[in-house]
């Protein structure tokens, strides 16, 4: 079962590397404001996240089986604790997988957060351009509800004669 767990962790590592590469590609697309490519990347990202979720579900099921076989494993609440119960023959691989998975998840999360910030900035720029084109202006708002208030366009011409 330990060999199977290591295999599942390797699958997760591979999928997170794919997600990291996809997020790098997404960053370039967001910076270029290429919405068609962004839609395609978002769809690929969604499919990849479904695959990651499926693999993670397998990992959880396998951990439950390990707990049923080993009564001492019931105390486990972290992956690093799991290493303590691993047979010596699988220990180096399991440790390497844990480190690699943690690293790639951290890198992917950081890049994803960066992309989210870029997307929010792009959306703000689009909203500002729309507001300028329609002559609607957003008033500064520092209230706790975070809502935006817009002023009505002023009619600068008097058509009455």
Coordinates of C-alpha atoms in Angstrom, one line a residue:
X1 CA 0.0 0.0 0.0
X2 CA 2.9 2.4 0.7
X3 CA 4.1 1.9 -2.9
X4 CA 0.6 2.8 -4.1
X5 CA 0.6 5.9 -1.9
X6 CA 3.9 7.0 -3.4
X7 CA 2.5 6.5 -6.9
X8 CA -0.5 8.6 -6.1
X9 CA 1.8 11.3 -4.7
X10 CA 3.9 11.2 -7.9
X11 CA 0.7 11.7 -9.9
X12 CA -0.3 14.7 -7.8
X13 CA 3.2 16.2 -8.3
X14 CA 2.9 15.7 -12.0
X15 CA -0.5 17.3 -12.2
X16 CA 0.6 20.3 -10.0
X17 CA 3.6 20.8 -12.3
X18 CA 1.1 20.9 -15.3
X19 CA -1.0 23.4 -13.3
X20 CA 2.0 25.5 -12.6
X21 CA 3.0 25.6 -16.3
X22 CA -0.6 26.4 -17.2
X23 CA -0.6 29.3 -14.7
X24 CA 2.6 30.6 -16.2
X25 CA 0.9 30.6 -19.6
X26 CA -2.2 32.2 -18.1
X27 CA -0.1 35.0 -16.7
X28 CA 1.2 35.9 -20.2
X29 CA -2.3 35.7 -21.6
X30 CA -3.7 38.0 -18.9
X31 CA -0.9 40.5 -19.4
X32 CA -1.7 40.5 -23.2
X33 CA -5.4 40.8 -22.4
X34 CA -6.1 37.9 -24.8
X35 CA -9.6 36.9 -23.7
X36 CA -10.0 34.1 -26.2
X37 CA -6.9 32.4 -25.1
X38 CA -7.8 33.0 -21.4
X39 CA -11.1 31.2 -21.9
X40 CA -9.2 28.2 -23.4
X41 CA -6.7 28.2 -20.6
X42 CA -9.4 28.4 -18.0
X43 CA -11.2 25.4 -19.5
X44 CA -7.9 23.4 -19.5
X45 CA -7.3 24.5 -15.9
X46 CA -10.8 23.4 -14.9
X47 CA -10.2 19.9 -16.4
X48 CA -6.8 19.7 -14.7
X49 CA -8.4 20.6 -11.3
X50 CA -11.0 17.9 -11.7
X51 CA -8.1 15.4 -12.3
X52 CA -6.3 16.7 -9.2
X53 CA -9.4 16.3 -7.2
X54 CA -9.9 12.7 -8.4
X55 CA -6.3 11.8 -7.5
X56 CA -6.6 13.5 -4.1
X57 CA -9.8 11.5 -3.5
X58 CA -7.8 8.3 -4.2
X59 CA -5.1 9.4 -1.8
X60 CA -7.7 10.0 0.9
X61 CA -9.2 6.5 0.4
X62 CA -5.8 4.9 0.5
X63 CA -5.0 6.8 3.8
X64 CA -8.2 5.5 5.3
X65 CA -7.2 2.0 4.3
X66 CA -3.8 2.4 5.9
X67 CA -5.5 3.7 9.1
X68 CA -7.7 0.5 9.2
X69 CA -4.6 -1.7 8.8
X70 CA -2.4 0.2 11.3
X71 CA -4.1 1.1 14.5
X72 CA -1.3 3.6 15.3
X73 CA -2.0 5.6 12.2
X74 CA -5.3 6.9 13.7
X75 CA -3.2 9.7 15.3
X76 CA -2.1 11.0 12.0
X77 CA -3.2 14.5 11.1
X78 CA -0.3 15.6 8.9
X79 CA 1.7 14.1 6.1
X80 CA 5.0 14.6 8.0
X81 CA 3.6 12.4 10.8
X82 CA 2.8 9.7 8.2
X83 CA 6.5 9.4 7.4
X84 CA 7.1 8.1 11.0
X85 CA 5.1 4.9 10.3
X86 CA 6.4 4.3 6.8
X87 CA 8.5 1.1 6.3
X88 CA 12.2 1.8 5.8
X89 CA 12.2 0.5 2.2
X90 CA 9.7 3.3 1.1
X91 CA 10.9 6.0 3.4
X92 CA 13.3 7.9 1.1
X93 CA 10.7 8.0 -1.7
X94 CA 7.9 9.1 0.5
X95 CA 10.0 11.9 2.0
X96 CA 11.1 13.1 -1.4
X97 CA 7.5 13.0 -2.7
X98 CA 6.3 15.0 0.4
X99 CA 8.9 17.7 -0.2
X100 CA 8.3 17.8 -3.9
X101 CA 4.5 18.0 -3.5
X102 CA 4.8 20.8 -0.9
X103 CA 7.1 22.8 -3.1
X104 CA 5.1 22.6 -6.3
X105 CA 1.8 23.3 -4.5
X106 CA 3.4 26.4 -2.9
X107 CA 4.8 27.6 -6.2
X108 CA 1.5 27.0 -8.0
X109 CA -0.5 28.8 -5.3
X110 CA 1.8 31.8 -5.3
X111 CA 1.5 32.1 -9.1
X112 CA -2.2 31.6 -9.0
X113 CA -2.6 34.4 -6.4
X114 CA -0.5 36.6 -8.7
X115 CA -2.7 35.8 -11.6
X116 CA -5.8 36.6 -9.6
X117 CA -4.4 40.0 -8.7
X118 CA -3.6 40.7 -12.4
X119 CA -7.1 39.7 -13.4
X120 CA -8.6 42.0 -10.8
X121 CA -6.4 44.8 -12.0
X122 CA -7.5 44.2 -15.6
X123 CA -11.1 44.1 -14.6
X124 CA -10.8 47.4 -12.7
X125 CA -9.2 48.9 -15.8
X126 CA -12.0 47.7 -18.0
X127 CA -14.6 49.0 -15.6
X128 CA -12.9 52.4 -15.5
X129 CA -12.8 52.5 -19.3
X130 CA -16.5 51.6 -19.5
X131 CA -17.3 54.3 -16.9
X132 CA -15.3 56.9 -18.9
X133 CA -17.0 56.0 -22.1
X134 CA -20.5 56.3 -20.5
X135 CA -19.5 59.4 -18.6
X136 CA -20.3 57.6 -15.3
X137 CA -17.8 58.1 -12.4
X138 CA -17.3 56.1 -9.4
X139 CA -17.3 58.0 -6.1
X140 CA -14.6 57.0 -3.6
X141 CA -16.1 54.7 -0.9
X142 CA -14.5 53.7 2.3
X143 CA -17.5 52.1 3.8
X144 CA -17.5 48.6 5.3
X145 CA -19.9 47.1 2.8
X146 CA -17.5 47.6 -0.1
X147 CA -20.1 48.7 -2.6
X148 CA -19.4 51.1 -5.4
X149 CA -21.4 54.2 -5.9
X150 CA -21.7 55.9 -9.3
X151 CA -22.6 59.4 -10.0
X152 CA -25.1 60.2 -12.8
X153 CA -23.7 61.9 -15.8
X154 CA -24.1 65.6 -15.8
X155 CA -25.8 67.1 -18.7
X156 CA -23.5 70.0 -19.7
X157 CA -25.6 71.3 -22.5
X158 CA -28.9 73.0 -22.0
X159 CA -31.1 72.2 -25.0
X160 CA -33.9 74.5 -23.9
X161 CA -34.2 77.6 -26.0

